Amino acid sequence: MYVLYVDESGAHGLENHNEAYVLAGVAIHERDIPPLGRALHDVVEQAIAPGERPERFELHAAELWHPGHDSAWHGRRHRHVLDHAIDVVSGFREGDAGRPMRLIVEVLPPGTGREHEAYGRLLNRFDDWLPAEELGFVVSDVSGRAREIQDWAARWREAAGPWGRLERLAEVPLFADSKASRLLQAADLVAWASWRRFGAEPHEARWWRTLAHRADAWIAPGAGR
């Protein structure tokens, strides 16, 4: 089975010069989930003092870029950790080269109601990409629209929506707190790196360039530059 870990970045409106809404997923075979989780856990352990609890330190890209005074990352080499974590995702080696990890990215113009199209496109692209012998499962970061997203997915499993029918998903998306999952944190890193390239002003492409060789990105007309 493949699992798609999903998170979003950017904003729905035009505030703060935002130019895009990004939904991104890390599609990874079940056997590779523990190794990637351990590799990201090691990034945290290498950055904190002996005796500190790694679970307190979330690999949340926006927080690592600019931690507040109440952040666990405040006063540490937080930007080095950000770069290291993105490098780990980029350079991850699958246990079986025939079961590759894939980053699936949707970049839409900012606006209200973007989740419907973003999830529709993302889930269908994941469903279409799955190897013939595999089923798919989706875990997304917590969302105030979780029930709606699950309802949309349930309908798309029964009949084709605007972006096709979901034929390979074993269940509707489940939602979890990213603090408890290094793989959801990986999805956050990918979404943030994509948004910094396509949605932030000024654009910053260096993290995107690190991940782009693994990415399948769909960029809507009018989204970013």
GROMACS .gro file of C-alpha atoms in nm:
model
  225
    1MET     CA    1   0.000   0.000   0.000
    2TYR     CA    2   0.102   0.357  -0.064
    3VAL     CA    3   0.023   0.636   0.181
    4LEU     CA    4  -0.014   0.998   0.075
    5TYR     CA    5   0.067   1.244   0.354
    6VAL     CA    6  -0.089   1.584   0.280
    7ASP     CA    7  -0.048   1.941   0.404
    8GLU     CA    8  -0.116   2.291   0.273
    9SER     CA    9   0.075   2.617   0.262
   10GLY     CA   10   0.007   2.976   0.166
   11ALA     CA   11  -0.322   3.151   0.219
   12HIS     CA   12  -0.666   3.170   0.064
   13GLY     CA   13  -0.653   3.546   0.022
   14LEU     CA   14  -0.417   3.806  -0.117
   15GLU     CA   15  -0.288   3.926   0.219
   16ASN     CA   16   0.086   3.974   0.270
   17HIS     CA   17   0.151   3.956  -0.106
   18ASN     CA   18   0.043   3.591  -0.116
   19GLU     CA   19   0.024   3.464  -0.474
   20ALA     CA   20  -0.079   3.100  -0.435
   21TYR     CA   21  -0.253   2.833  -0.233
   22VAL     CA   22  -0.050   2.510  -0.225
   23LEU     CA   23  -0.160   2.158  -0.136
   24ALA     CA   24   0.119   1.901  -0.140
   25GLY     CA   25   0.153   1.533  -0.067
   26VAL     CA   26   0.433   1.285  -0.001
   27ALA     CA   27   0.336   0.954  -0.163
   28ILE     CA   28   0.541   0.676  -0.006
   29HIS     CA   29   0.521   0.298   0.012
   30GLU     CA   30   0.426   0.161   0.352
   31ARG     CA   31   0.762  -0.014   0.394
   32ASP     CA   32   0.947   0.316   0.355
   33ILE     CA   33   0.744   0.507   0.612
   34PRO     CA   34   0.948   0.396   0.918
   35PRO     CA   35   1.290   0.466   0.756
   36LEU     CA   36   1.194   0.818   0.644
   37GLY     CA   37   1.036   0.886   0.983
   38ARG     CA   38   1.355   0.777   1.158
   39ALA     CA   39   1.570   0.988   0.926
   40LEU     CA   40   1.365   1.299   1.007
   41HIS     CA   41   1.368   1.210   1.375
   42ASP     CA   42   1.750   1.194   1.354
   43VAL     CA   43   1.753   1.549   1.211
   44VAL     CA   44   1.584   1.666   1.530
   45GLU     CA   45   1.803   1.460   1.764
   46GLN     CA   46   2.119   1.602   1.605
   47ALA     CA   47   1.997   1.956   1.665
   48ILE     CA   48   1.894   1.936   2.031
   49ALA     CA   49   2.078   1.881   2.356
   50PRO     CA   50   2.118   1.536   2.514
   51GLY     CA   51   1.823   1.459   2.738
   52GLU     CA   52   1.578   1.681   2.551
   53ARG     CA   53   1.270   1.511   2.412
   54PRO     CA   54   1.266   1.507   2.029
   55GLU     CA   55   0.886   1.482   2.032
   56ARG     CA   56   0.871   1.844   2.153
   57PHE     CA   57   1.034   1.963   1.832
   58GLU     CA   58   0.815   1.967   1.524
   59LEU     CA   59   0.969   2.001   1.179
   60HIS     CA   60   0.728   2.277   1.084
   61ALA     CA   61   0.881   2.479   0.803
   62ALA     CA   62   0.734   2.822   0.878
   63GLU     CA   63   0.832   2.788   1.244
   64LEU     CA   64   1.183   2.676   1.154
   65TRP     CA   65   1.219   2.971   0.917
   66HIS     CA   66   1.108   3.224   1.178
   67PRO     CA   67   1.044   3.077   1.525
   68GLY     CA   68   0.864   3.291   1.778
   69HIS     CA   69   0.990   3.346   2.130
   70ASP     CA   70   0.764   3.068   2.256
   71SER     CA   71   0.886   2.817   1.996
   72ALA     CA   72   1.095   2.519   2.103
   73TRP     CA   73   1.329   2.611   1.815
   74HIS     CA   74   1.392   2.967   1.936
   75GLY     CA   75   1.762   3.035   1.991
   76ARG     CA   76   1.876   2.724   1.803
   77ARG     CA   77   2.019   2.667   1.455
   78HIS     CA   78   1.666   2.647   1.321
   79ARG     CA   79   1.740   2.736   0.959
   80HIS     CA   80   2.012   2.472   0.943
   81VAL     CA   81   1.753   2.221   1.065
   82LEU     CA   82   1.510   2.336   0.794
   83ASP     CA   83   1.771   2.287   0.521
   84HIS     CA   84   1.879   1.950   0.664
   85ALA     CA   85   1.523   1.818   0.684
   86ILE     CA   86   1.447   1.918   0.324
   87ASP     CA   87   1.771   1.755   0.214
   88VAL     CA   88   1.666   1.433   0.391
   89VAL     CA   89   1.333   1.424   0.206
   90SER     CA   90   1.505   1.501  -0.124
   91GLY     CA   91   1.777   1.239  -0.079
   92PHE     CA   92   1.568   0.959   0.072
   93ARG     CA   93   1.652   0.620  -0.077
   94GLU     CA   94   1.363   0.379  -0.107
   95GLY     CA   95   1.404   0.021   0.002
   96ASP     CA   96   1.283  -0.090  -0.342
   97ALA     CA   97   1.362   0.132  -0.640
   98GLY     CA   98   1.055  -0.011  -0.809
   99ARG     CA   99   0.836   0.151  -0.543
  100PRO     CA  100   0.945   0.515  -0.566
  101MET     CA  101   0.849   0.799  -0.337
  102ARG     CA  102   0.673   1.084  -0.517
  103LEU     CA  103   0.591   1.442  -0.422
  104ILE     CA  104   0.259   1.557  -0.567
  105VAL     CA  105   0.200   1.932  -0.562
  106GLU     CA  106  -0.101   2.148  -0.651
  107VAL     CA  107  -0.049   2.523  -0.692
  108LEU     CA  108  -0.367   2.730  -0.728
  109PRO     CA  109  -0.435   3.103  -0.725
  110PRO     CA  110  -0.538   3.233  -0.383
  111GLY     CA  111  -0.910   3.251  -0.318
  112THR     CA  112  -1.192   3.108  -0.111
  113GLY     CA  113  -1.290   2.744  -0.152
  114ARG     CA  114  -0.959   2.631  -0.297
  115GLU     CA  115  -0.960   2.306  -0.097
  116HIS     CA  116  -1.229   2.150  -0.317
  117GLU     CA  117  -1.030   2.180  -0.638
  118ALA     CA  118  -0.693   2.119  -0.471
  119TYR     CA  119  -0.802   1.796  -0.301
  120GLY     CA  120  -0.991   1.686  -0.611
  121ARG     CA  121  -0.685   1.722  -0.829
  122LEU     CA  122  -0.439   1.588  -0.571
  123LEU     CA  123  -0.637   1.275  -0.483
  124ASN     CA  124  -0.707   1.192  -0.845
  125ARG     CA  125  -0.345   1.239  -0.948
  126PHE     CA  126  -0.238   1.012  -0.661
  127ASP     CA  127  -0.504   0.758  -0.758
  128ASP     CA  128  -0.392   0.762  -1.122
  129TRP     CA  129  -0.021   0.738  -1.028
  130LEU     CA  130  -0.052   0.435  -0.800
  131PRO     CA  131   0.121   0.122  -0.935
  132ALA     CA  132  -0.122  -0.139  -1.065
  133GLU     CA  133  -0.085  -0.374  -0.767
  134GLU     CA  134  -0.112  -0.107  -0.496
  135LEU     CA  135  -0.397   0.057  -0.306
  136GLY     CA  136  -0.372   0.407  -0.164
  137PHE     CA  137  -0.444   0.563   0.174
  138VAL     CA  138  -0.445   0.935   0.254
  139VAL     CA  139  -0.350   1.106   0.582
  140SER     CA  140  -0.388   1.483   0.598
  141ASP     CA  141  -0.300   1.743   0.857
  142VAL     CA  142  -0.592   1.862   1.068
  143SER     CA  143  -0.836   2.089   0.886
  144GLY     CA  144  -1.149   2.277   0.981
  145ARG     CA  145  -1.303   2.132   0.663
  146ALA     CA  146  -1.211   1.770   0.730
  147ARG     CA  147  -1.573   1.646   0.722
  148GLU     CA  148  -1.638   1.821   0.390
  149ILE     CA  149  -1.319   1.681   0.237
  150GLN     CA  150  -1.416   1.331   0.347
  151ASP     CA  151  -1.762   1.379   0.195
  152TRP     CA  152  -1.612   1.495  -0.134
  153ALA     CA  153  -1.379   1.195  -0.145
  154ALA     CA  154  -1.665   0.957  -0.066
  155ARG     CA  155  -1.863   1.096  -0.361
  156TRP     CA  156  -1.559   1.080  -0.592
  157ARG     CA  157  -1.516   0.713  -0.499
  158GLU     CA  158  -1.876   0.641  -0.603
  159ALA     CA  159  -1.889   0.848  -0.923
  160ALA     CA  160  -1.647   1.056  -1.125
  161GLY     CA  161  -1.610   1.416  -1.018
  162PRO     CA  162  -1.463   1.701  -1.226
  163TRP     CA  163  -1.117   1.539  -1.208
  164GLY     CA  164  -1.214   1.174  -1.240
  165ARG     CA  165  -1.314   0.885  -1.017
  166LEU     CA  166  -1.112   0.759  -0.720
  167GLU     CA  167  -1.077   0.387  -0.791
  168ARG     CA  168  -0.772   0.287  -0.586
  169LEU     CA  169  -0.819   0.460  -0.250
  170ALA     CA  170  -0.890   0.216   0.032
  171GLU     CA  171  -1.070   0.478   0.241
  172VAL     CA  172  -1.158   0.847   0.254
  173PRO     CA  173  -0.877   1.073   0.386
  174LEU     CA  174  -0.807   1.060   0.756
  175PHE     CA  175  -0.687   1.365   0.949
  176ALA     CA  176  -0.417   1.377   1.217
  177ASP     CA  177  -0.209   1.632   1.405
  178SER     CA  178   0.125   1.688   1.233
  179LYS     CA  179   0.295   1.712   1.574
  180ALA     CA  180   0.250   1.335   1.605
  181SER     CA  181   0.377   1.239   1.258
  182ARG     CA  182   0.717   1.305   1.101
  183LEU     CA  183   0.567   1.209   0.763
  184LEU     CA  184   0.302   1.481   0.792
  185GLN     CA  185   0.589   1.712   0.880
  186ALA     CA  186   0.758   1.602   0.556
  187ALA     CA  187   0.443   1.703   0.368
  188ASP     CA  188   0.456   2.041   0.543
  189LEU     CA  189   0.817   2.090   0.431
  190VAL     CA  190   0.722   2.012   0.070
  191ALA     CA  191   0.417   2.239   0.075
  192TRP     CA  192   0.615   2.527   0.227
  193ALA     CA  193   0.906   2.487  -0.015
  194SER     CA  194   0.657   2.489  -0.304
  195TRP     CA  195   0.480   2.797  -0.169
  196ARG     CA  196   0.809   2.983  -0.121
  197ARG     CA  197   0.880   2.920  -0.489
  198PHE     CA  198   0.537   2.992  -0.638
  199GLY     CA  199   0.336   3.184  -0.381
  200ALA     CA  200   0.562   3.398  -0.164
  201GLU     CA  201   0.682   3.745  -0.248
  202PRO     CA  202   0.971   3.763  -0.307
  203HIS     CA  203   1.001   3.416  -0.458
  204GLU     CA  204   1.271   3.189  -0.316
  205ALA     CA  205   1.343   2.878  -0.524
  206ARG     CA  206   1.636   2.709  -0.350
  207TRP     CA  207   1.429   2.461  -0.145
  208TRP     CA  208   1.210   2.386  -0.445
  209ARG     CA  209   1.519   2.317  -0.655
  210THR     CA  210   1.629   2.064  -0.391
  211LEU     CA  211   1.298   1.875  -0.412
  212ALA     CA  212   1.198   1.927  -0.776
  213HIS     CA  213   1.355   1.604  -0.906
  214ARG     CA  214   1.099   1.408  -0.699
  215ALA     CA  215   0.803   1.636  -0.764
  216ASP     CA  216   0.504   1.615  -0.995
  217ALA     CA  217   0.365   1.968  -0.981
  218TRP     CA  218   0.049   2.109  -1.137
  219ILE     CA  219   0.050   2.489  -1.150
  220ALA     CA  220  -0.281   2.651  -1.235
  221PRO     CA  221  -0.293   2.951  -1.469
  222GLY     CA  222  -0.266   3.268  -1.263
  223ALA     CA  223  -0.094   3.098  -0.969
  224GLY     CA  224   0.244   3.239  -0.871
  225ARG     CA  225   0.500   3.323  -1.136
   0.00000   0.00000   0.00000
